[in-house]
Structure formats: C-alpha cells, structure tokens
Amino acid sequence: MSTVRSIRALAPLLDRVLVQRVKAETKTASGIFLPESSVEKLNEAKVLAVGPGGLDRDGKRIAMSVAVGDRVLIPQFGGSPIKSGDEEYHLFRDSEILAKINE
C-alpha cells in the first residue's frame, strides 16, 4: 500500500481513476450501533480525481467514462490502495469501474 501526505497532491495518469469507498452505516435505522467487524465494505465509491484518458493506436485521447464527483460501483477486490493519514483510497483503471450510479 502506498502512502501519500496529501491526497490532493495525487494526480492520476492516463486512464486511472482515484476513488474513496463510501463507508457503510454503523448505526441501524432504529439507532443501534454496529461493531466495525459486522459492517461490510460497500462496493460504492466517490470519484475524487480522474486522469486525462488513455491513448488509442493513433495517439488520440480516449475520453473518460466518469468525472470527479460521480458515484460509481467498483469491484470488491483490485485497484491500488493508497493511504493518506487515516483515510484509504484506491486507484482503478477506467475500464475496471463497473457502473456509474445515476440518481
């Protein structure tokens, strides 16, 4: 796992997407607090930064399918974990993002 001082200093290259997993609720609707061990990691994440896009065979830039601020569905495993302070982030390729959540 890589560690950086400030996540704002991290600029993804090519077709990389920097995301942070959405934290699962630790309290039920009725107000009962759940221990961290019983809370599953969600596959939902928020896009924090995107690279400019990959290049095709002719050297033309391929547009990214997500933008900063989008909510996305990410794979349960994979990506490159990055730690900044107590927070954990992940870098994925644009093609590894499973879906964009539209609301």
CSV table of C-alpha atoms in Angstrom, one decimal:
chain,number,residue,atom,x,y,z
A,1,MET,CA,0.0,0.0,0.0
A,2,SER,CA,1.4,3.4,-1.0
A,3,THR,CA,1.2,6.3,1.5
A,4,VAL,CA,1.0,10.0,0.5
A,5,ARG,CA,0.9,13.1,2.7
A,6,SER,CA,-2.0,14.8,0.9
A,7,ILE,CA,-4.4,13.1,-1.4
A,8,ARG,CA,-4.9,16.4,-3.2
A,9,ALA,CA,-1.3,16.2,-4.4
A,10,LEU,CA,-2.1,12.9,-6.3
A,11,ALA,CA,-3.0,13.4,-10.0
A,12,PRO,CA,-4.0,10.1,-11.8
A,13,LEU,CA,-2.3,9.5,-15.1
A,14,LEU,CA,-3.8,8.2,-18.4
A,15,ASP,CA,-7.0,6.2,-17.7
A,16,ARG,CA,-6.7,6.0,-13.9
A,17,VAL,CA,-9.5,7.0,-11.5
A,18,LEU,CA,-8.9,7.9,-7.8
A,19,VAL,CA,-11.9,6.8,-5.6
A,20,GLN,CA,-12.8,6.6,-2.0
A,21,ARG,CA,-15.2,3.9,-0.8
A,22,VAL,CA,-18.4,5.1,0.7
A,23,LYS,CA,-18.4,4.0,4.3
A,24,ALA,CA,-21.3,1.7,5.4
A,25,GLU,CA,-23.6,2.9,8.1
A,26,THR,CA,-22.5,1.8,11.6
A,27,LYS,CA,-26.0,2.5,13.0
A,28,THR,CA,-29.2,0.9,12.2
A,29,ALA,CA,-32.4,2.8,11.4
A,30,SER,CA,-33.6,2.1,14.9
A,31,GLY,CA,-30.4,3.6,16.4
A,32,ILE,CA,-28.4,0.5,17.3
A,33,PHE,CA,-24.7,0.9,16.7
A,34,LEU,CA,-23.0,-2.0,14.9
A,35,PRO,CA,-19.4,-3.1,15.6
A,36,GLU,CA,-17.0,-2.5,12.7
A,37,SER,CA,-16.4,-6.2,12.3
A,38,SER,CA,-20.0,-6.8,11.3
A,39,VAL,CA,-20.1,-3.9,8.8
A,40,GLU,CA,-19.4,-5.0,5.2
A,41,LYS,CA,-17.3,-2.9,2.9
A,42,LEU,CA,-19.6,-1.4,0.2
A,43,ASN,CA,-18.7,-1.5,-3.5
A,44,GLU,CA,-19.8,2.1,-3.9
A,45,ALA,CA,-17.3,4.8,-4.2
A,46,LYS,CA,-17.0,8.5,-4.9
A,47,VAL,CA,-14.7,9.7,-7.7
A,48,LEU,CA,-12.1,12.2,-6.4
A,49,ALA,CA,-9.9,12.6,-9.4
A,50,VAL,CA,-9.5,11.3,-13.0
A,51,GLY,CA,-6.7,11.1,-15.4
A,52,PRO,CA,-6.9,12.7,-18.9
A,53,GLY,CA,-7.7,9.4,-20.5
A,54,GLY,CA,-5.7,6.7,-22.3
A,55,LEU,CA,-4.5,6.9,-25.9
A,56,ASP,CA,-5.7,4.8,-28.8
A,57,ARG,CA,-3.4,3.3,-31.5
A,58,ASP,CA,-3.4,6.6,-33.5
A,59,GLY,CA,-2.4,8.6,-30.4
A,60,LYS,CA,-5.8,10.2,-29.9
A,61,ARG,CA,-7.1,10.7,-26.4
A,62,ILE,CA,-9.9,8.4,-25.3
A,63,ALA,CA,-12.5,10.2,-23.1
A,64,MET,CA,-13.0,9.0,-19.6
A,65,SER,CA,-16.4,7.5,-18.7
A,66,VAL,CA,-16.5,9.1,-15.2
A,67,ALA,CA,-15.9,12.5,-13.8
A,68,VAL,CA,-15.0,14.0,-10.4
A,69,GLY,CA,-17.9,13.8,-8.0
A,70,ASP,CA,-19.6,10.8,-9.7
A,71,ARG,CA,-20.7,7.9,-7.6
A,72,VAL,CA,-19.6,4.6,-9.0
A,73,LEU,CA,-19.7,0.8,-8.4
A,74,ILE,CA,-16.2,-0.7,-8.0
A,75,PRO,CA,-15.0,-4.3,-7.9
A,76,GLN,CA,-14.8,-5.9,-4.4
A,77,PHE,CA,-11.1,-6.6,-4.9
A,78,GLY,CA,-8.5,-5.0,-7.1
A,79,GLY,CA,-7.2,-1.5,-7.6
A,80,SER,CA,-4.1,0.0,-6.0
A,81,PRO,CA,-4.7,1.0,-2.4
A,82,ILE,CA,-3.3,4.4,-1.2
A,83,LYS,CA,-3.3,5.7,2.3
A,84,SER,CA,-3.3,9.3,3.4
A,85,GLY,CA,-3.5,9.8,7.2
A,86,ASP,CA,-6.3,7.6,8.4
A,87,GLU,CA,-8.1,7.6,5.1
A,88,GLU,CA,-7.8,4.9,2.4
A,89,TYR,CA,-8.3,5.5,-1.3
A,90,HIS,CA,-8.0,3.3,-4.4
A,91,LEU,CA,-6.7,3.8,-8.0
A,92,PHE,CA,-8.6,1.9,-10.7
A,93,ARG,CA,-8.4,1.9,-14.5
A,94,ASP,CA,-11.4,3.5,-16.1
A,95,SER,CA,-12.3,0.1,-17.7
A,96,GLU,CA,-12.3,-1.5,-14.2
A,97,ILE,CA,-15.2,0.7,-12.9
A,98,LEU,CA,-18.3,-1.5,-13.0
A,99,ALA,CA,-21.0,1.1,-13.3
A,100,LYS,CA,-21.9,4.8,-12.7
A,101,ILE,CA,-24.7,5.4,-10.2
A,102,ASN,CA,-27.2,8.0,-11.6
A,103,GLU,CA,-29.7,9.5,-9.2
